[in-house]
XYZ file of N, CA and C in Angstrom:
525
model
N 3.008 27.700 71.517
C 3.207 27.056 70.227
C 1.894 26.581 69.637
N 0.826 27.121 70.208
C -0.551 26.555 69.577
C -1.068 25.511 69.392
N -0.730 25.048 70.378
C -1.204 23.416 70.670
C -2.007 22.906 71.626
N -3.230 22.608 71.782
C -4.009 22.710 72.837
C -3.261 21.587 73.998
N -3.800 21.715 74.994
C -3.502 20.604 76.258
C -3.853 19.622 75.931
N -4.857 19.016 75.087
C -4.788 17.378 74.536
C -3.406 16.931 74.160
N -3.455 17.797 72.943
C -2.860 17.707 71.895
C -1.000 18.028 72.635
N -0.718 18.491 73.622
C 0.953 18.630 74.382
C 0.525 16.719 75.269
N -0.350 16.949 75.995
C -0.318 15.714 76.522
C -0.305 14.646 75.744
N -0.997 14.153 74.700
C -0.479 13.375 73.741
C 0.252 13.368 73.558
N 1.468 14.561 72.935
C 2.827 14.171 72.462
C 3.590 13.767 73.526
N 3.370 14.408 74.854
C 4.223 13.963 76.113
C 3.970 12.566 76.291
N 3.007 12.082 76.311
C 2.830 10.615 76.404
C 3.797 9.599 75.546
N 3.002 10.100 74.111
C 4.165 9.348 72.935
C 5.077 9.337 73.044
N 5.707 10.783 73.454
C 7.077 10.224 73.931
C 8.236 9.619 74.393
N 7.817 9.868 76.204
C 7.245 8.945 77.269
C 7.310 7.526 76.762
N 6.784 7.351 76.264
C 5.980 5.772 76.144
C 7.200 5.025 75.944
N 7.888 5.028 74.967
C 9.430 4.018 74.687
C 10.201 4.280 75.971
N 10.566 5.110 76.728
C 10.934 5.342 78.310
C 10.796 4.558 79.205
N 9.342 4.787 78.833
C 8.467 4.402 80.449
C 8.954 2.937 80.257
N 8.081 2.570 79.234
C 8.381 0.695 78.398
C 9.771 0.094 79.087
N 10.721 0.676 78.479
C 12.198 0.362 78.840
C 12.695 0.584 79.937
N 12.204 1.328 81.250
C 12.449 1.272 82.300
C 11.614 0.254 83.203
N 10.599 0.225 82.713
C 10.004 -0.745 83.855
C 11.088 -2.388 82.829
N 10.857 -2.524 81.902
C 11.808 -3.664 81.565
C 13.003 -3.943 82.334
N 13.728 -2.878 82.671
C 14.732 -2.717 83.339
C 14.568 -3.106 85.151
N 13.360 -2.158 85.332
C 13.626 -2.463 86.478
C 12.832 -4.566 86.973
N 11.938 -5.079 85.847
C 11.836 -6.236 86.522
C 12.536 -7.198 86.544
N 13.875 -6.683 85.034
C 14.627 -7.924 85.380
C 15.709 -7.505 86.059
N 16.161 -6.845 86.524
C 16.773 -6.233 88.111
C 16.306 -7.143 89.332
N 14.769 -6.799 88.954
C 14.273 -7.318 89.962
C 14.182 -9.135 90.218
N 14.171 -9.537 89.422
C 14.530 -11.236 88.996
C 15.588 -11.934 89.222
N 16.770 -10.887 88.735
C 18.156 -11.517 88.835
C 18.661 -11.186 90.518
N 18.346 -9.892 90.867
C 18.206 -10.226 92.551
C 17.390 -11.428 92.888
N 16.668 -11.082 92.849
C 15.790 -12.813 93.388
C 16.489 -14.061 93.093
N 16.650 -14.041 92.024
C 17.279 -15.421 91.952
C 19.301 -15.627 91.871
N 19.477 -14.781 92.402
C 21.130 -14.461 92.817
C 21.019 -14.724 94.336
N 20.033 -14.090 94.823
C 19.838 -13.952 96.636
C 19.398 -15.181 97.371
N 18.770 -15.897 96.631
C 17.922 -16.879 97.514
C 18.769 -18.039 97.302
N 18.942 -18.837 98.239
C 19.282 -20.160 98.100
C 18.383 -21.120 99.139
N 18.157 -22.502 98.300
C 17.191 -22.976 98.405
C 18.194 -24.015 99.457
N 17.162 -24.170 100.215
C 17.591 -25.252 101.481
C 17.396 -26.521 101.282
N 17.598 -27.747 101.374
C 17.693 -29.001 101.333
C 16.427 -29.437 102.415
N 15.271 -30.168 102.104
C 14.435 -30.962 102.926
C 14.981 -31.182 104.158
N 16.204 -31.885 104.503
C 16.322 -31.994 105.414
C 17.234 -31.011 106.360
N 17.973 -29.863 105.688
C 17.962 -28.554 106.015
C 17.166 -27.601 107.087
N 16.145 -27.771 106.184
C 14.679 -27.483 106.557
C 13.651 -28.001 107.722
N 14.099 -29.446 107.736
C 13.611 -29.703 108.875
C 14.304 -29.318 110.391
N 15.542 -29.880 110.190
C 16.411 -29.316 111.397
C 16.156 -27.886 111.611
N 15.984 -26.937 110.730
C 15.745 -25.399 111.210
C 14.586 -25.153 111.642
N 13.323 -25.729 111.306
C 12.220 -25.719 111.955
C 12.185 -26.603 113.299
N 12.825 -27.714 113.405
C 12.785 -28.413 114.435
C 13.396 -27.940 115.549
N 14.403 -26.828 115.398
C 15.215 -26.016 116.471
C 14.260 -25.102 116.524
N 13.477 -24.332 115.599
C 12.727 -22.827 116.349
C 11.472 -23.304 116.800
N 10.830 -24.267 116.760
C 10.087 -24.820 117.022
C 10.192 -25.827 118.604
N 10.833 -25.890 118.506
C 11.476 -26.974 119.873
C 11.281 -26.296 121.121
N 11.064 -24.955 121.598
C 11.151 -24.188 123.101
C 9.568 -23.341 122.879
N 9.283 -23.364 121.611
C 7.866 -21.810 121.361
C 6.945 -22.392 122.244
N 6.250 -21.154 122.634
C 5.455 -21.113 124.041
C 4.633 -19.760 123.633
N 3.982 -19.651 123.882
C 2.530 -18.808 123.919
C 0.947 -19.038 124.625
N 0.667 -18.225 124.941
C -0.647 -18.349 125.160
C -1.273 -17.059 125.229
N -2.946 -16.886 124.324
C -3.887 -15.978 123.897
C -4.581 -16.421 124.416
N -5.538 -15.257 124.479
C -7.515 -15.880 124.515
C -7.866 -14.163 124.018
N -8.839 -13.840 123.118
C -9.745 -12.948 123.595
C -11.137 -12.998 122.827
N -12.189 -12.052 123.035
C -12.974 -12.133 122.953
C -13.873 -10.816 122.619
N -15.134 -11.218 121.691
C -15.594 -9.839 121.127
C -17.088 -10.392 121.447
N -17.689 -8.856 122.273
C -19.470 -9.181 121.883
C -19.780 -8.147 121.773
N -20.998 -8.132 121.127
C -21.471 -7.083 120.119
C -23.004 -7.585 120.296
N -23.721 -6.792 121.345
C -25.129 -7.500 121.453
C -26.081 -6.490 120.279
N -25.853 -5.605 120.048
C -26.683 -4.838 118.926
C -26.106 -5.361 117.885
N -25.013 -5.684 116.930
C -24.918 -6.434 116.106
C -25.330 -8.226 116.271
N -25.279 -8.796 117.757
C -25.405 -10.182 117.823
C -24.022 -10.487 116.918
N -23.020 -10.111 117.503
C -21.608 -10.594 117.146
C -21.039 -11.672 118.370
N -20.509 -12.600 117.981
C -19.875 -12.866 119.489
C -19.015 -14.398 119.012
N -17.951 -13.851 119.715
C -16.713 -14.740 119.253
C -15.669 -14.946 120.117
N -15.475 -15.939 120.630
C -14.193 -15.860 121.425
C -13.133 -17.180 120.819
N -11.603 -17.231 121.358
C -10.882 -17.801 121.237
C -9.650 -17.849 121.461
N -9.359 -19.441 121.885
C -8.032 -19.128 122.904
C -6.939 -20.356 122.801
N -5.733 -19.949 122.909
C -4.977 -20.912 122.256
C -3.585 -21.014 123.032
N -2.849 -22.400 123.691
C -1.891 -22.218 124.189
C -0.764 -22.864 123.406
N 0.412 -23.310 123.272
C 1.158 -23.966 122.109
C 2.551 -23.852 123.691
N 2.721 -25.256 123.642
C 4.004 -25.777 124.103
C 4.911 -26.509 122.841
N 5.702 -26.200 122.692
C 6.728 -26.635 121.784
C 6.210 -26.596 120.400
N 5.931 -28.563 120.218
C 5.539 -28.497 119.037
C 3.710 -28.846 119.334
N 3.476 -28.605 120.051
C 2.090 -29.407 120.669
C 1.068 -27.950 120.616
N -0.121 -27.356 120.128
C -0.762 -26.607 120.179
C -2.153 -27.134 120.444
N -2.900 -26.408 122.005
C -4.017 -26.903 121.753
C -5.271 -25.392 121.957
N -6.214 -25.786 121.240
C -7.248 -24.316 121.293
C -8.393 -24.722 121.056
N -9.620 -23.676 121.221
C -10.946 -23.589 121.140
C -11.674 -22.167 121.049
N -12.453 -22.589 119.953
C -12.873 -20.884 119.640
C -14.417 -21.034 118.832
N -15.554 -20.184 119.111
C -16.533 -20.227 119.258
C -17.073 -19.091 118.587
N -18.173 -18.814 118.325
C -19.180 -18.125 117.378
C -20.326 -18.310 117.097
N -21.074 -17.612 117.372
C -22.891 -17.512 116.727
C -22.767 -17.416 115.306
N -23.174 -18.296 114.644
C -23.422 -18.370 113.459
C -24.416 -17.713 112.811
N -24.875 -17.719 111.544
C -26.058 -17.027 111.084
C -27.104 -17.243 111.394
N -27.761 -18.331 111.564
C -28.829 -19.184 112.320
C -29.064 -19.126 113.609
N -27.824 -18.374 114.178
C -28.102 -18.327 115.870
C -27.661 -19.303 116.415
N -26.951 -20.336 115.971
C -26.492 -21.448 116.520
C -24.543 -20.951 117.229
N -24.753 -21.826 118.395
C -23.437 -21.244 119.623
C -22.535 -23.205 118.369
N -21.368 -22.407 117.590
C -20.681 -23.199 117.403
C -19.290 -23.288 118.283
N -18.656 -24.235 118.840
C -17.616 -24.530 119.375
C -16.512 -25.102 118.956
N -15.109 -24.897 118.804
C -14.403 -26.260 118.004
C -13.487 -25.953 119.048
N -12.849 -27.311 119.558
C -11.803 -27.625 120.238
C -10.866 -28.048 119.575
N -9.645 -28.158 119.536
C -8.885 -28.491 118.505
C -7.183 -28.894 119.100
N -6.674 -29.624 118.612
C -5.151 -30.016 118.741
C -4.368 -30.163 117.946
N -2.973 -29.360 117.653
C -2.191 -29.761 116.348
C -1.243 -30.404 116.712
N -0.322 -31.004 115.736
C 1.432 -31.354 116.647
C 2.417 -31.798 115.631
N 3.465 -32.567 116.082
C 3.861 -34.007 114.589
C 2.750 -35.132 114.165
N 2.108 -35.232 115.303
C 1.172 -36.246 114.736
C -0.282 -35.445 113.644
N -0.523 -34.143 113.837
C -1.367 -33.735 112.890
C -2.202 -33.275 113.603
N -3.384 -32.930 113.101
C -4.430 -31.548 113.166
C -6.240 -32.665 113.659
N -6.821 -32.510 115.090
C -7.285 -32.932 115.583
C -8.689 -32.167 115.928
N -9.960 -31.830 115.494
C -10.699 -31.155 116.336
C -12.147 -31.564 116.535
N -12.708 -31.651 118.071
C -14.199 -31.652 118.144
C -15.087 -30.370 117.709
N -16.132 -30.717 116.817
C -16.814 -29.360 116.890
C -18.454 -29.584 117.383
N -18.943 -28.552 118.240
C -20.346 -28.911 118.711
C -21.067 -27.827 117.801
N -22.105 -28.229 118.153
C -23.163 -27.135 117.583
C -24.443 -27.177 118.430
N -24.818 -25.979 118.933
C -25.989 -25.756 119.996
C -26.748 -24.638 119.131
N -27.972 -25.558 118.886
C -28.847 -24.904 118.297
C -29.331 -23.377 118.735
N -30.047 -22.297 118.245
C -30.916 -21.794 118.883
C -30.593 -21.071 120.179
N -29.106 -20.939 120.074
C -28.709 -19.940 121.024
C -28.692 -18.754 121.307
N -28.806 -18.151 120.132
C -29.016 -16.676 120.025
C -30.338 -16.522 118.801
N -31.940 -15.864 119.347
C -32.483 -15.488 118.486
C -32.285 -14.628 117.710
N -31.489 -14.291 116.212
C -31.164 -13.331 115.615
C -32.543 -12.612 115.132
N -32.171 -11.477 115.153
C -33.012 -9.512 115.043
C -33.001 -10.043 114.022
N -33.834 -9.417 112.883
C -34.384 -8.965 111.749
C -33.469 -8.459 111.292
N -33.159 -7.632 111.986
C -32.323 -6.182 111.397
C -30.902 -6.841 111.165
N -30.368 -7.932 111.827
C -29.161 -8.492 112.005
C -28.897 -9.826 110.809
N -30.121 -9.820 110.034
C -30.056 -10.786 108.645
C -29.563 -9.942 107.689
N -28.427 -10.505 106.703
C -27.694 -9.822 105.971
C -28.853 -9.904 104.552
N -28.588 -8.986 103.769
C -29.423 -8.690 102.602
C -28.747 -8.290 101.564
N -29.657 -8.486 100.011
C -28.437 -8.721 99.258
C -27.550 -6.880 98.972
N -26.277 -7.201 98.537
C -25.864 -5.950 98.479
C -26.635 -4.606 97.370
N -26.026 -3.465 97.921
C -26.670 -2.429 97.486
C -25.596 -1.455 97.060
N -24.899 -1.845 97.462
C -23.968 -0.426 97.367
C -23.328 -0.298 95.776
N -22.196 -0.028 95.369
C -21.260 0.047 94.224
C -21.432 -1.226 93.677
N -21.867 -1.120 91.996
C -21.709 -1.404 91.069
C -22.893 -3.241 91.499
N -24.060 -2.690 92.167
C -25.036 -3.371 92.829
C -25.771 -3.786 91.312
N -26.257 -4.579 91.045
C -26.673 -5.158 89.708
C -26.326 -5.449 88.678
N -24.835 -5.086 88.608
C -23.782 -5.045 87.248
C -22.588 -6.817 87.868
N -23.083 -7.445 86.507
C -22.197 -8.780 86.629
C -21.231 -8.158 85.739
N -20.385 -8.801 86.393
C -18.818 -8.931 85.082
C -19.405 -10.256 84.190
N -18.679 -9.349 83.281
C -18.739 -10.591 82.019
C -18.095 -11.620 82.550
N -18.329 -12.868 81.811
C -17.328 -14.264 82.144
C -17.586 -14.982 80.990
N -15.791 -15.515 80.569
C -15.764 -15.985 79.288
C -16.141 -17.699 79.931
N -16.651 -18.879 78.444
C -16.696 -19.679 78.666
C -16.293 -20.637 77.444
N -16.349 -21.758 77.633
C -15.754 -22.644 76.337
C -16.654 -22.481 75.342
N -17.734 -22.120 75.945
C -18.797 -21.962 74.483
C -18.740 -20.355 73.757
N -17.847 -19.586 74.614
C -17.851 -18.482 73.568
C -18.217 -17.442 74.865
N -18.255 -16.371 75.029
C -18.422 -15.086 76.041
C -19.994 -14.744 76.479
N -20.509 -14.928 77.693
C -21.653 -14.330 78.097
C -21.348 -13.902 79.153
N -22.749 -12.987 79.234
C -22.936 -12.106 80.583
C -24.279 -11.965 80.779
N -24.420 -11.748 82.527
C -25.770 -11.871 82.532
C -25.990 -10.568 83.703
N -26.783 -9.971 83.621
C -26.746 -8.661 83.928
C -28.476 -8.369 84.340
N -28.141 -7.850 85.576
C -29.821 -7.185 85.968
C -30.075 -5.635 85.061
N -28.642 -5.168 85.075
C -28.665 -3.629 84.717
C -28.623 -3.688 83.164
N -28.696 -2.642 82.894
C -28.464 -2.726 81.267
C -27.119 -2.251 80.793
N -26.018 -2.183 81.675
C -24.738 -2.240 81.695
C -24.052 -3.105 82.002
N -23.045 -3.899 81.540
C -21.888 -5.456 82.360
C -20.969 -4.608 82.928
N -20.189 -5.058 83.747
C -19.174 -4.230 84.410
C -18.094 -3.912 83.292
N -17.513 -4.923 82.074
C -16.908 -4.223 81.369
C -16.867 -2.892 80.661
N -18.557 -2.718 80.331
C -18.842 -2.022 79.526
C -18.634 -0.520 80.969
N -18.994 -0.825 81.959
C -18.943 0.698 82.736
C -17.287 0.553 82.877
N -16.676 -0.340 82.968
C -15.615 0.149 83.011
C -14.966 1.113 81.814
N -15.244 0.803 80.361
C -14.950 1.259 79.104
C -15.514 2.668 79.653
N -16.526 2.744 80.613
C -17.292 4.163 80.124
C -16.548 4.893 80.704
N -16.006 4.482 82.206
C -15.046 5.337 82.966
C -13.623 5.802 82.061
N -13.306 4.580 81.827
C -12.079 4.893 80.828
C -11.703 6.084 80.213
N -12.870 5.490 79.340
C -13.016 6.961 77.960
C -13.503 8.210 78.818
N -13.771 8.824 79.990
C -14.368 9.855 80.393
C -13.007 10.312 81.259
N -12.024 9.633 81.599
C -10.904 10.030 82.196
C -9.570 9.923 81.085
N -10.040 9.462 80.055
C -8.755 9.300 79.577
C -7.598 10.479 78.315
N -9.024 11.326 78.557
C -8.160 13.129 78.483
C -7.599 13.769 79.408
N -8.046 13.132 81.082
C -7.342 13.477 81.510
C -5.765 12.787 82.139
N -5.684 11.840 81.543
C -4.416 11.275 81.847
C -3.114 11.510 81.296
């Protein structure tokens, strides 16, 4: 019918478009009136009794541990939980090389922890100092609006909006 492939995909779209519109309408308030047909909301003190029963027997106990001497990774941590009573401690070389520790206790009475810090425990590599990124979209700020009106501040001579517009328009014959 002499109509190039823009020009069929356009009309298929236009078409489309009052469809598409009216089905997703359809399907979120489907999706709403389930939600709020299905759920019933529990009473505070509902709530407590049901937590206070699954909570009342739980028992566990973890530990493990990761080292990574060519990265200078190293982390461990371990945790046992009787009822409502949980107690743990878990550790990490920080960026500085410092061996941090936290001991810790939760329960009904609340959330409890010592933390140490040992300097100078691990001399970190050169190679193991993080640097700033490089990869995708490395010098490009997003714009950010403010009460005084819209700026952006940008190393590149592109903002991320604007590469986004560029992608846009370069895919959007083919959509």
């Amino acid at each position: 019918s002499g109509l190039s492939a823009s020009q069929l995909t356009s009309s298929v779209v236009t078409s489309l478009q009052p469809a598409i519109a009216s089905a997703v309408a359809e399907a979120l308030r489907n999706t709403q009136s389930r939600t709020s047909t299905s759920v019933s909301a529990l009473s505070p003190e509902e709530e407590e009794r049901i937590n206070a029963q699954q909570s009342a027997n739980a028992q566990y106990n973890y530990e493990y541990k990761v080292g990574d001497d060519d990265k200078q990774t190293y982390i461990s941590h371990k945790e046992a939980r009787d009822g409502q009573n949980v107690e743990g401690s878990y550790n990490y070389i920080d960026a500085t090389g410092s061996l941090v520790t936290v001991n810790y206790q939760a329960g009904p009475m609340g959330y409890t922890e010592n933390r140490e810090v040992q300097e100078g425990a691990v001399q970190i590599d050169q190679r193991n100092i993080p640097q700033p990124w490089s990869g995708p979209l490395a010098g490009v700020s997003s714009s950010t609006s403010s009460a005084s009106g819209s700026s952006s501040s940008s190393s590149s001579s592109l903002s991320q909006s604007d590469l986004i517009a560029q992608i846009l328009r370069a895919i959007q014959p083919q959509i």
